[in-house]
Amino acid sequence: MNIAVLLKQVPDTTAKIIIAGEGVDENSVSKWSMSPYDEYALESGLRMKENNGGVLIAITCGPDRSKKMLTDAAAVGADTLVYISDEGVMDSTHVQQLLAAAIRKYEADVVLCGKQAADTNAGSTGPGVAEILEATCVTLVSEVSYTDGNYITMRPSNAGSEKVSTQGTSVFAFDKGSTELRRPNVRGIMMAKKKIIESITPSDLGVHLGDSNVHLDSQTPPPEKAAGQKFEGSEHVSTVVSKLRNEANVI
Amino acid sequence: MAYEALDFYDVDSLLSEEERMVRDMVRDWVDEEVIPNIENACRDGVFPDEWRVSLGEMGVLGAPLKGYGCPGLSYAAYGVICRELERGDSGLRSFASVQGSLAMYPIWDFGSKEQKNHYLPKMASGEWIGCFGLTEPDYGSNPGDMITKAEDKGDHYLINGAKMWITNGTIAEVAVVWAKLDGVIRGFIVEKNDPGFSAPEMKGKHSLKASVTSELVFQDCKIPKNRILPGVKGLRGPFSCLNNARFGISWGALGSAQACFDSAKEYAMSRIQFNHPIASYQLVQNKLAWMLREITKGQLLAYHLAQKKDAGTWIPEHISLAKMNNVDIALEIARVARDIHGANGILDEYPIMRHMANLESVKTYEGTHDIHNLIIGRHITGIQAFTRDA
Ligand SMILES: Cc1cc2nc3c(=O)[nH]c(=O)nc-3n(C[C@H](O)[C@H](O)[C@H](O)COP(=O)(O)OP(=O)(O)OC[C@H]3O[C@@H](n4cnc5c(N)ncnc54)[C@H](O)[C@@H]3O)c2cc1C
């Protein structure tokens, strides 16, 4: 079984970022990490490989720095590392075209990815790639297993949670589940260092990226956090309760 | 707030990618598993057994040793591991130092093939904990005059004596014990259940509370003949172990120092007195600038020493200098950080006081600060000043 896992490198969710001009100042990012939902996709892919045999192909598309994340994936067990170089500013459709072409090239049977990337939060990669591949897509997946030609997934439903089974090429977009993520170890890191990253370009994949139909018109930074308010003494209890209820919406 | 390791001169960029991956692995583990639990471990005075398991799973025990299931990393990687562990707690780093440098290393370097095959894989995986028995109640800085002795009884050795201040003693399966056989210091492997051997825990420490410290008591302790380390005689045995452990400490202490700096900086930026953050006052900035200066120098010292260690161009005096300097500045940084935190500095909500108390032990063990001064003094002058009767 060829298991493709789509990964994206994003600023670590705990790292400080600085907004400058069109977006985050990349030079100010102190730590880049694998997007958290992708970590669940990778972990589930590794488990699927352990249970059913096969090859895990980690695929990313992005700037050169993303290669480091592929090595991190190899340290926990990814077998094949595929890096697709990006071409300047690309929109989500461009990225999906490239990822889908790589998935075809490596003949993946099943595709796992995060439900959204922690930087853009666009959430279109899984469904978009499935559309291009004409594959089945299940979103917000927390668990997946494979038996006798069926992929069984768990996802939330209006009744709690539901179990969905699919056949044939399927794309699963992962949410955070209760699955425990594995840590790398020294042995894995030493093997990862020896692994070759297969670098491919859009033209290697035979994809010609046309002009984007999407234009960013303007962007506003999040509002500054309002200063905290301080209340002392029991006479303020009702004010505080009403503020917590009506303004902070926490009770 | 995420930990932002102070690295003013970008010294970590000199590490290999593999070394940086090892760093990140240990750093993430410390953030997730150690820092949230360390205060409880200290309060209860225990070394959490999960940490033993995780260290084994990560594969960092005995980091620079090769073969027999050991990781085979560089000394630079070993240094980085110590630094990241000690950023969590010196007791945790002590566990790893003792296991790797003091218990596994002598078996790896001086043990027989059978001993290596028998002990090392299980120690590298963390299944068996090791300890190192050199210090005695009456012989600390001066271990050469130890009184613990071993006698050859034909088909076995008989050990008598007592060791004190032994890290991991009570929880160890394997003790590497230094004792005199016909007046010559030799290394022996004593196992937990050997007859005549006990390892009661020493209680009441105000420092390294999350590390187990024990006495080792040998009363006609009988061990088989194949438990002597065949490869070394005299003080060179224990001292070569200490060289490796001291090297690790020179990196480890920087982890404590960086944690204290990180906390002091955050605190100074947010604590308002006289209408302004205390970080805006020159006296406080002077303290922070001094911390950064000493940490940066310490990092360069540790990095260069690692290069020498990996290249095999080091001498023990190089290690003495780095151990002495980096522990000294770390302890002083912890004290200054405590000062910057004001009263809050004494609370266990901040890591400061814990690091400070820990570093008092680190200053003493593995050769006290002044013993390292004497080692360097002897190197400069050619005159030993350890004793008057030489
Ligand atoms: C928490 C902890 C864990 C430890 N773990 C281990 C372990 O796992 N295994 C082990 O074998 N030991 C261990 N030790 C023991 C440690 O190595 C000794 O404490 C250390 O060597 C110092 O010995 P001492 O405490 O007897 O002090 P002493 O040697 O009595 O020194 C007391 C003071 O006198 C000074 N001094 C001594 N000689 C001279 C001199 N010639 N000139 C000038 N000043 C001198 C010292 O610098 C020091 O300031 C541990 C100690 C601690 C605190």
XYZ file of C-alpha atoms and ligand atoms in Angstrom:
694
model
C 0.000 0.000 0.000
C 1.342 3.432 -0.931
C 0.348 5.934 1.720
C 0.865 9.599 0.852
C 0.916 12.150 3.647
C 0.752 15.836 2.727
C 2.717 18.056 5.070
C 3.189 21.787 5.425
C 5.798 23.681 7.373
C 4.380 26.636 9.324
C 5.643 28.979 12.058
C 5.533 27.030 15.303
C 2.296 27.833 17.094
C 4.253 28.873 20.180
C 6.741 31.058 18.292
C 6.470 34.818 18.289
C 5.691 36.263 14.870
C 5.946 39.783 13.500
C 3.498 41.074 10.894
C 5.189 43.195 8.246
C 3.838 44.360 4.884
C 1.921 41.567 3.176
C 2.043 39.098 6.029
C 4.277 37.413 8.550
C 7.916 38.466 8.408
C 9.504 35.080 7.747
C 12.900 36.164 9.033
C 11.389 36.880 12.422
C 10.050 33.342 12.867
C 12.228 31.669 15.473
C 10.919 28.161 14.908
C 9.296 26.405 11.970
C 7.355 23.218 12.587
C 5.089 20.731 10.914
C 1.528 22.050 11.000
C -0.154 20.408 14.039
C -3.042 18.727 12.159
C -0.538 17.295 9.697
C 1.181 15.614 12.628
C -1.981 13.620 13.242
C -2.181 12.703 9.562
C 1.444 11.541 9.665
C 0.943 9.537 12.834
C -2.153 7.851 11.380
C -0.252 7.127 8.169
C 2.570 5.515 10.137
C 0.089 3.344 12.025
C -1.621 2.342 8.799
C 1.759 1.327 7.397
C 2.618 -0.653 10.528
C -0.691 -2.498 10.430
C -0.941 -3.148 6.695
C 2.591 -2.859 5.357
C 3.490 -0.470 2.583
C 5.428 2.674 1.952
C 4.839 6.077 3.494
C 5.482 8.935 1.106
C 5.780 12.357 2.759
C 5.074 15.169 0.307
C 5.447 18.892 0.757
C 5.317 21.891 -1.531
C 6.859 25.132 -0.343
C 10.059 27.110 0.041
C 13.411 25.412 0.527
C 13.238 25.535 4.319
C 10.404 22.978 4.185
C 12.898 20.202 3.447
C 13.876 20.170 7.117
C 10.324 19.108 7.976
C 10.586 16.153 5.582
C 13.707 15.029 7.440
C 11.737 15.330 10.676
C 9.062 13.100 9.124
C 11.736 10.587 8.146
C 12.969 10.555 11.749
C 9.638 9.134 12.857
C 9.328 6.676 9.950
C 8.485 8.271 6.567
C 10.079 6.167 3.804
C 10.058 8.433 0.755
C 10.523 12.178 0.971
C 9.177 14.320 -1.858
C 9.850 18.026 -2.080
C 8.029 20.066 -4.728
C 9.629 23.470 -5.194
C 7.158 26.304 -5.197
C 6.949 28.982 -7.837
C 6.713 32.272 -6.042
C 3.248 33.192 -4.889
C 0.792 30.375 -5.479
C -2.848 30.101 -4.545
C -4.445 27.044 -2.984
C -5.517 25.639 -6.356
C -1.950 25.781 -7.643
C -0.655 23.921 -4.619
C -3.415 21.308 -4.946
C -2.547 20.747 -8.621
C 1.074 20.103 -7.731
C 0.260 17.851 -4.784
C -2.238 15.850 -6.856
C 0.322 15.401 -9.642
C 2.911 14.149 -7.130
C 0.362 11.771 -5.589
C -0.268 10.327 -9.073
C 3.435 10.111 -9.844
C 4.097 8.126 -6.669
C 0.975 6.001 -7.244
C -0.496 6.559 -3.822
C -3.497 4.446 -2.836
C -4.546 6.672 0.007
C -3.816 10.282 0.963
C -3.728 11.723 4.486
C -3.430 15.405 5.330
C -4.371 17.932 8.030
C -7.823 19.528 7.940
C -6.166 22.931 7.615
C -2.713 24.464 7.943
C -2.017 26.393 11.107
C -0.810 29.468 9.202
C -3.457 30.170 6.544
C -6.259 28.050 8.015
C -7.665 27.788 4.476
C -8.732 24.161 4.880
C -9.007 23.481 1.157
C -6.102 21.119 0.517
C -7.787 17.789 1.308
C -11.048 18.383 -0.587
C -9.219 20.224 -3.402
C -6.718 17.421 -3.980
C -9.558 14.848 -3.861
C -11.461 16.828 -6.473
C -8.508 16.812 -8.876
C -7.828 13.112 -8.269
C -11.533 12.296 -8.501
C -11.079 10.550 -5.183
C -13.367 10.172 -2.183
C -12.775 12.668 0.606
C -13.604 12.473 4.292
C -12.899 15.525 6.460
C -12.353 16.066 10.204
C -11.096 12.517 10.562
C -9.789 11.499 13.969
C -8.885 7.859 13.232
C -8.499 5.647 10.206
C -7.953 1.938 9.674
C -7.887 -0.327 6.643
C -9.337 -3.839 6.293
C -10.319 -5.855 3.240
C -10.407 -2.941 0.824
C -12.284 -0.656 3.204
C -10.969 2.468 4.872
C -12.844 2.961 8.118
C -12.724 6.467 9.521
C -14.116 8.154 12.598
C -15.355 11.731 12.360
C -17.718 13.962 14.380
C -21.391 14.094 13.478
C -24.443 15.935 14.723
C -25.211 12.846 16.799
C -21.758 12.629 18.343
C -19.406 10.727 16.131
C -19.812 8.598 13.048
C -17.948 5.765 11.424
C -17.572 6.124 7.676
C -16.174 3.558 5.293
C -14.818 4.317 1.839
C -13.319 2.263 -0.969
C -10.819 3.118 -3.663
C -8.486 6.103 -3.645
C -9.461 8.190 -0.649
C -8.291 11.458 0.852
C -8.596 11.906 4.603
C -8.272 15.343 6.198
C -7.346 15.002 9.863
C -8.423 16.881 12.916
C -6.650 16.511 16.242
C -7.695 13.139 17.617
C -6.883 11.293 20.773
C -4.152 9.421 18.922
C -0.868 9.836 20.732
C 1.872 11.224 18.526
C 5.181 9.393 18.523
C 8.435 11.137 19.316
C 11.519 10.805 17.211
C 14.481 8.963 18.656
C 18.208 9.040 18.023
C 18.113 5.970 15.802
C 15.392 7.533 13.648
C 17.270 10.813 13.432
C 20.448 9.058 12.304
C 18.561 7.151 9.602
C 16.714 10.287 8.511
C 19.976 12.067 7.916
C 20.898 9.471 5.285
C 17.566 9.701 3.488
C 17.569 11.466 0.140
C 14.915 14.107 -0.449
C 13.519 13.752 -3.967
C 13.260 17.305 -5.273
C 10.876 17.879 -8.145
C 9.698 20.988 -9.940
C 6.243 21.780 -11.317
C 7.544 21.107 -14.833
C 8.925 17.693 -13.754
C 5.342 16.956 -12.789
C 4.086 18.263 -16.118
C 1.986 20.867 -14.397
C 1.702 24.289 -15.931
C 0.431 26.690 -13.326
C -1.735 29.304 -14.956
C -2.415 32.749 -13.546
C -4.196 32.880 -10.268
C -7.855 33.794 -10.210
C -7.562 34.872 -6.604
C -6.278 38.283 -5.551
C -5.652 39.526 -2.081
C -7.188 42.970 -1.992
C -6.317 44.083 1.492
C -5.420 42.763 4.879
C -5.931 43.996 8.417
C -3.991 42.802 11.445
C -5.984 41.433 14.387
C -7.079 44.178 16.802
C -4.765 44.924 19.703
C -5.849 43.095 22.823
C -7.744 45.439 25.117
C -6.119 46.097 28.465
C -7.277 43.896 31.342
C -9.641 45.247 33.975
C -9.092 44.901 37.668
C -11.753 44.685 40.372
C -11.106 44.473 44.075
C -13.629 43.782 46.812
C -16.841 41.776 47.054
C -19.036 44.702 45.966
C -17.881 44.073 42.367
C -18.987 40.442 42.171
C -22.112 41.113 40.146
C -20.289 43.411 37.705
C -17.592 40.796 37.180
C -20.145 38.019 36.674
C -22.037 40.063 34.122
C -18.861 40.974 32.276
C -17.717 37.356 32.189
C -21.139 36.350 30.891
C -21.815 39.127 28.394
C -18.425 40.398 27.303
C -16.018 37.491 27.694
C -18.678 34.842 27.004
C -16.975 32.386 29.313
C -19.796 31.567 31.719
C 5.276 31.545 26.867
C 7.477 29.335 24.719
C 11.090 28.921 25.699
C 13.351 30.932 23.441
C 16.811 29.612 23.996
C 19.246 32.476 24.304
C 21.836 32.004 21.569
C 23.218 35.470 20.968
C 26.097 34.406 18.712
C 24.071 31.714 16.954
C 26.458 29.079 18.269
C 23.919 26.327 17.610
C 24.155 27.083 13.896
C 27.609 25.472 14.131
C 26.017 22.170 15.087
C 25.223 19.591 12.411
C 21.618 19.118 11.325
C 21.591 15.787 13.160
C 22.785 17.469 16.353
C 20.083 20.102 16.037
C 17.424 17.435 15.514
C 18.580 15.697 18.664
C 18.420 19.043 20.447
C 14.853 19.683 19.315
C 13.761 16.183 20.267
C 15.081 16.564 23.817
C 13.908 20.167 24.105
C 10.343 19.265 23.116
C 10.314 16.348 25.530
C 11.540 18.562 28.371
C 8.859 21.141 27.595
C 6.080 18.576 27.467
C 7.032 16.034 30.106
C 9.566 17.517 32.494
C 8.723 21.147 33.124
C 5.047 20.509 33.959
C 6.033 17.769 36.451
C 9.339 18.801 37.935
C 8.025 20.734 40.936
C 5.946 17.774 42.066
C 8.881 15.443 41.630
C 10.997 17.748 43.792
C 8.307 18.064 46.422
C 7.990 14.272 46.595
C 11.741 13.779 46.353
C 11.499 11.220 43.554
C 12.962 10.706 40.128
C 9.891 9.902 37.990
C 10.292 6.452 36.472
C 8.592 7.623 33.232
C 11.626 9.809 32.619
C 13.895 6.769 32.674
C 11.626 5.103 30.126
C 11.502 8.168 27.863
C 15.267 8.713 27.965
C 15.693 5.100 26.900
C 13.099 5.420 24.140
C 14.645 8.587 22.784
C 17.927 6.680 22.758
C 20.073 9.361 24.397
C 21.646 7.321 27.216
C 25.379 6.803 26.758
C 25.109 9.211 23.817
C 28.731 9.284 22.599
C 29.385 5.559 23.023
C 29.371 3.361 19.915
C 28.267 -0.241 19.547
C 26.484 -2.548 22.018
C 23.170 -0.784 21.421
C 24.616 2.637 22.294
C 23.681 5.728 20.253
C 27.111 6.565 18.795
C 26.526 10.318 18.656
C 29.179 13.035 18.701
C 30.339 14.666 21.935
C 28.709 17.854 20.662
C 25.382 15.994 20.550
C 26.022 14.639 24.042
C 26.682 18.190 25.237
C 23.483 19.456 23.657
C 21.496 16.638 25.276
C 22.910 17.556 28.695
C 22.127 21.220 28.137
C 18.528 20.567 27.140
C 17.966 18.145 30.029
C 19.442 20.515 32.571
C 17.258 23.338 31.277
C 14.543 21.141 32.810
C 16.410 20.200 35.963
C 19.960 19.405 37.052
C 18.662 16.242 38.734
C 17.447 14.943 35.394
C 20.774 15.726 33.760
C 22.541 14.069 36.713
C 20.587 10.891 36.029
C 21.717 10.903 32.398
C 25.331 11.842 33.233
C 25.663 9.065 35.760
C 24.044 6.498 33.509
C 26.064 7.369 30.415
C 29.388 8.774 31.519
C 29.892 7.159 34.900
C 28.257 3.727 34.665
C 28.110 2.794 30.970
C 31.381 4.426 29.970
C 33.714 2.414 32.265
C 32.073 -0.832 31.154
C 32.381 0.285 27.517
C 36.027 1.340 27.863
C 37.418 -1.037 30.483
C 34.987 -3.959 30.498
C 35.395 -7.405 28.959
C 33.479 -8.310 25.819
C 31.070 -10.392 27.905
C 30.490 -7.507 30.307
C 29.803 -5.110 27.441
C 27.382 -7.499 25.783
C 25.627 -8.221 29.037
C 25.203 -4.716 30.454
C 25.411 -2.062 27.772
C 22.325 -2.768 25.612
C 20.047 -2.879 28.662
C 21.613 0.289 30.084
C 21.324 2.149 26.755
C 17.630 1.282 26.578
C 17.104 2.491 30.149
C 15.976 -0.930 31.319
C 18.825 -1.092 33.830
C 19.880 1.967 35.775
C 23.531 2.306 36.722
C 25.380 4.188 39.443
C 28.995 5.076 40.158
C 30.520 4.592 43.580
C 33.703 6.546 44.188
C 33.126 9.044 47.015
C 33.312 7.796 50.599
C 32.227 9.476 53.823
C 35.835 10.426 54.603
C 37.201 10.746 51.078
C 35.551 13.249 48.732
C 38.008 15.447 46.865
C 40.690 12.953 47.733
C 39.344 9.607 46.464
C 42.819 8.123 46.055
C 42.938 7.403 49.772
C 39.640 5.478 49.734
C 39.288 2.640 52.212
C 36.743 0.400 50.475
C 38.603 -2.763 49.601
C 38.181 -5.942 47.615
C 39.834 -9.254 48.442
C 40.502 -12.085 46.062
C 38.983 -15.193 47.651
C 39.905 -17.600 44.891
C 36.539 -18.137 43.240
C 35.041 -14.743 44.177
C 35.813 -11.230 45.379
C 34.773 -9.971 48.791
C 34.094 -6.225 49.056
C 33.971 -4.281 52.325
C 33.458 -0.587 52.868
C 30.963 2.218 52.218
C 30.322 4.818 49.568
C 28.335 7.995 50.059
C 26.559 10.586 47.903
C 25.931 8.087 45.143
C 23.476 9.339 42.518
C 20.906 6.696 41.441
C 22.267 4.262 44.072
C 18.956 3.018 45.465
C 17.290 2.635 42.062
C 20.288 1.109 40.294
C 20.512 -2.459 39.030
C 24.192 -2.055 38.309
C 26.794 -0.286 40.452
C 30.289 0.440 39.157
C 32.266 0.500 42.386
C 35.869 1.562 42.841
C 37.731 -0.330 45.556
C 41.301 -1.251 46.394
C 42.526 -4.718 45.507
C 45.959 -5.292 47.057
C 46.244 -1.525 47.455
C 45.438 -0.742 43.812
C 42.158 0.955 42.785
C 40.079 -1.317 40.540
C 36.569 -1.135 39.154
C 33.963 -3.776 40.096
C 30.443 -4.342 38.847
C 28.097 -4.958 41.758
C 24.488 -5.933 41.097
C 21.495 -4.894 43.130
C 20.881 -8.312 44.662
C 24.438 -9.322 45.400
C 24.725 -10.682 48.959
C 26.143 -8.198 51.467
C 25.219 -5.141 49.346
C 22.637 -2.501 50.246
C 21.934 1.025 49.000
C 19.853 3.069 51.449
C 18.650 6.435 50.200
C 19.975 9.663 51.734
C 17.095 11.943 52.656
C 16.756 15.625 53.471
C 18.462 17.237 50.485
C 17.632 20.863 49.691
C 19.256 20.437 46.291
C 18.756 17.979 43.411
C 15.537 16.909 45.075
C 14.342 15.043 41.986
C 17.516 12.951 41.953
C 18.051 9.893 44.110
C 21.205 10.044 46.274
C 22.307 7.025 48.283
C 24.866 5.304 50.383
C 26.328 2.053 49.127
C 27.134 -0.356 51.921
C 29.310 -3.451 51.406
C 29.452 -5.946 54.249
C 31.291 -9.021 53.046
C 29.691 -8.402 49.680
C 30.433 -11.424 47.498
C 30.699 -11.026 43.744
C 31.850 -13.444 41.015
C 35.360 -13.122 39.606
C 34.108 -12.013 36.208
C 32.814 -8.735 37.628
C 36.142 -6.938 37.820
C 36.783 -4.417 35.019
C 39.881 -5.914 33.402
C 40.957 -2.859 31.414
C 42.134 -0.348 34.012
C 44.102 0.032 37.238
C 44.498 3.059 39.517
C 42.798 6.445 39.585
C 42.860 6.675 35.789
C 39.727 4.473 35.802
C 37.387 6.729 37.758
C 39.036 9.896 36.434
C 38.423 9.023 32.811
C 34.730 8.590 33.635
C 34.737 11.939 35.391
C 36.245 13.648 32.353
C 33.224 12.671 30.293
C 30.703 13.569 32.945
C 32.389 16.910 33.593
C 32.306 17.646 29.892
C 28.534 17.058 29.953
C 28.157 19.310 32.986
C 29.948 22.160 31.229
C 27.084 22.099 28.704
C 24.386 21.191 31.197
C 24.968 24.164 33.472
C 24.296 26.435 30.504
C 20.816 24.909 30.272
C 20.073 26.013 33.832
C 21.579 29.418 33.126
C 19.484 29.842 29.980
C 16.314 28.872 31.843
C 17.079 31.454 34.543
C 17.876 34.133 31.969
C 14.673 33.382 30.071
C 12.579 33.679 33.204
C 14.394 36.839 34.410
C 13.943 38.550 31.054
C 10.220 37.754 30.896
C 9.729 38.849 34.448
C 11.683 42.096 34.068
C 9.673 43.047 30.978
C 6.334 42.563 32.677
C 6.979 43.643 36.271
C 6.006 47.295 36.746
C 7.542 49.306 39.593
C 7.622 53.089 39.844
C 5.294 53.161 36.813
C 7.630 51.400 34.394
C 8.780 47.878 33.681
C 11.816 47.104 35.806
C 13.517 46.038 32.551
C 13.600 49.718 31.632
C 15.959 50.561 34.474
C 19.675 50.600 33.844
C 20.589 48.518 36.874
C 18.316 45.692 35.721
C 19.543 45.933 32.140
C 23.083 45.703 33.436
C 22.184 42.430 35.143
C 20.539 41.022 32.025
C 23.436 42.158 29.833
C 25.884 40.482 32.202
C 23.901 37.247 32.070
C 23.843 37.295 28.299
C 27.564 38.020 28.196
C 28.483 35.127 30.479
C 26.113 32.673 28.793
C 27.495 33.566 25.368
C 31.084 33.052 26.538
C 30.094 29.796 28.186
C 28.437 28.575 24.988
C 31.559 29.263 22.945
C 33.680 27.507 25.553
C 31.416 24.470 25.565
C 31.144 24.338 21.790
C 34.882 24.563 21.240
C 35.543 21.972 23.926
C 33.114 19.627 22.142
C 35.082 20.073 18.933
C 38.277 19.200 20.773
C 36.611 16.223 22.397
C 35.373 14.937 19.040
C 38.771 15.554 17.444
C 40.607 13.925 20.363
C 42.788 17.002 20.960
C 41.632 17.734 24.486
C 43.422 17.502 27.805
C 41.658 17.071 31.178
C 42.546 20.661 32.128
C 40.416 21.923 29.239
C 37.463 20.130 30.763
C 38.232 21.430 34.253
C 38.152 24.987 32.968
C 34.792 24.568 31.250
C 33.144 22.713 34.142
C 34.397 25.234 36.657
C 33.517 28.303 34.605
C 30.106 27.274 33.343
C 28.811 26.019 36.681
C 30.161 29.110 38.385
C 28.425 31.528 36.012
C 25.230 29.461 35.997
C 25.028 29.621 39.780
C 25.687 33.362 39.791
C 23.121 33.864 37.012
C 20.560 31.915 39.057
C 21.262 34.170 42.041
C 20.963 37.368 40.004
C 17.784 36.035 38.363
C 16.364 35.391 41.817
C 17.132 38.991 42.700
C 15.369 40.283 39.562
C 12.277 38.229 40.439
C 12.085 39.867 43.858
C 9.989 37.902 46.317
C 8.459 35.914 43.467
C 11.904 34.474 42.881
C 11.584 32.229 45.900
C 8.345 30.604 44.713
C 8.191 27.292 42.905
C 6.055 28.981 40.277
C 9.374 30.086 38.793
C 12.273 27.702 38.165
C 14.875 30.030 39.654
C 15.296 28.879 43.225
C 15.268 25.235 42.165
C 18.036 25.776 39.626
C 19.972 27.805 42.160
C 19.779 25.119 44.842
C 20.599 22.411 42.293
C 23.666 24.236 41.050
C 25.113 24.266 44.557
C 25.489 20.477 44.230
C 26.735 20.754 40.680
C 29.431 23.123 41.895
C 30.585 20.496 44.383
C 30.257 17.195 42.563
C 32.479 16.043 39.741
C 35.376 17.913 41.309
C 34.587 20.958 43.406
C 35.126 24.398 41.925
C 38.368 24.769 43.832
C 39.682 21.346 42.957
C 39.400 22.449 39.318
C 41.289 25.621 40.228
C 44.013 23.417 41.680
C 44.081 21.261 38.541
C 44.555 24.351 36.398
C 47.033 25.809 38.903
C 49.126 22.668 38.610
C 48.946 22.920 34.833
C 50.209 26.508 34.902
C 52.960 26.102 37.481
C 53.833 22.452 37.405
C 53.412 22.468 41.180
C 50.637 20.399 42.740
C 48.863 22.170 45.583
C 46.381 19.472 46.588
C 48.380 18.338 49.582
C 51.307 19.365 51.671
C 52.699 15.832 51.900
C 53.715 15.012 48.386
C 23.995 15.509 45.036
C 25.321 14.846 44.955
C 25.478 13.745 44.143
C 26.711 13.074 44.085
N 26.826 11.955 43.302
C 27.979 11.226 43.360
C 28.095 9.977 42.672
O 27.185 9.570 41.949
N 29.221 9.244 42.829
C 30.267 9.660 43.601
O 31.249 8.938 43.705
N 30.187 10.846 44.257
C 29.084 11.639 44.155
N 29.007 12.844 44.849
C 30.097 13.219 45.713
C 30.926 14.384 45.200
O 31.711 13.981 44.116
C 31.757 14.925 46.368
O 30.859 15.575 47.219
C 32.857 15.859 45.925
O 33.885 15.150 45.296
C 33.425 16.671 47.088
O 33.725 15.867 48.168
P 33.261 16.231 49.659
O 31.792 16.501 49.576
O 33.720 15.178 50.528
O 33.945 17.606 49.970
P 35.432 17.807 50.497
O 36.384 17.096 49.636
O 35.469 17.545 51.940
O 35.582 19.362 50.236
C 35.069 20.372 51.118
C 35.635 21.713 50.696
O 37.046 21.690 50.828
C 37.660 22.071 49.624
N 38.913 21.352 49.470
C 39.118 20.010 49.543
N 40.413 19.723 49.330
C 41.039 20.923 49.123
C 42.385 21.291 48.861
N 43.367 20.407 48.720
N 42.666 22.607 48.716
C 41.672 23.536 48.793
N 40.399 23.238 49.041
C 40.087 21.943 49.207
C 36.656 21.732 48.555
O 36.870 22.513 47.377
C 35.360 22.071 49.259
O 35.127 23.453 49.136
C 27.801 13.556 44.858
C 27.633 14.702 45.633
C 26.417 15.353 45.686
C 26.274 16.574 46.520
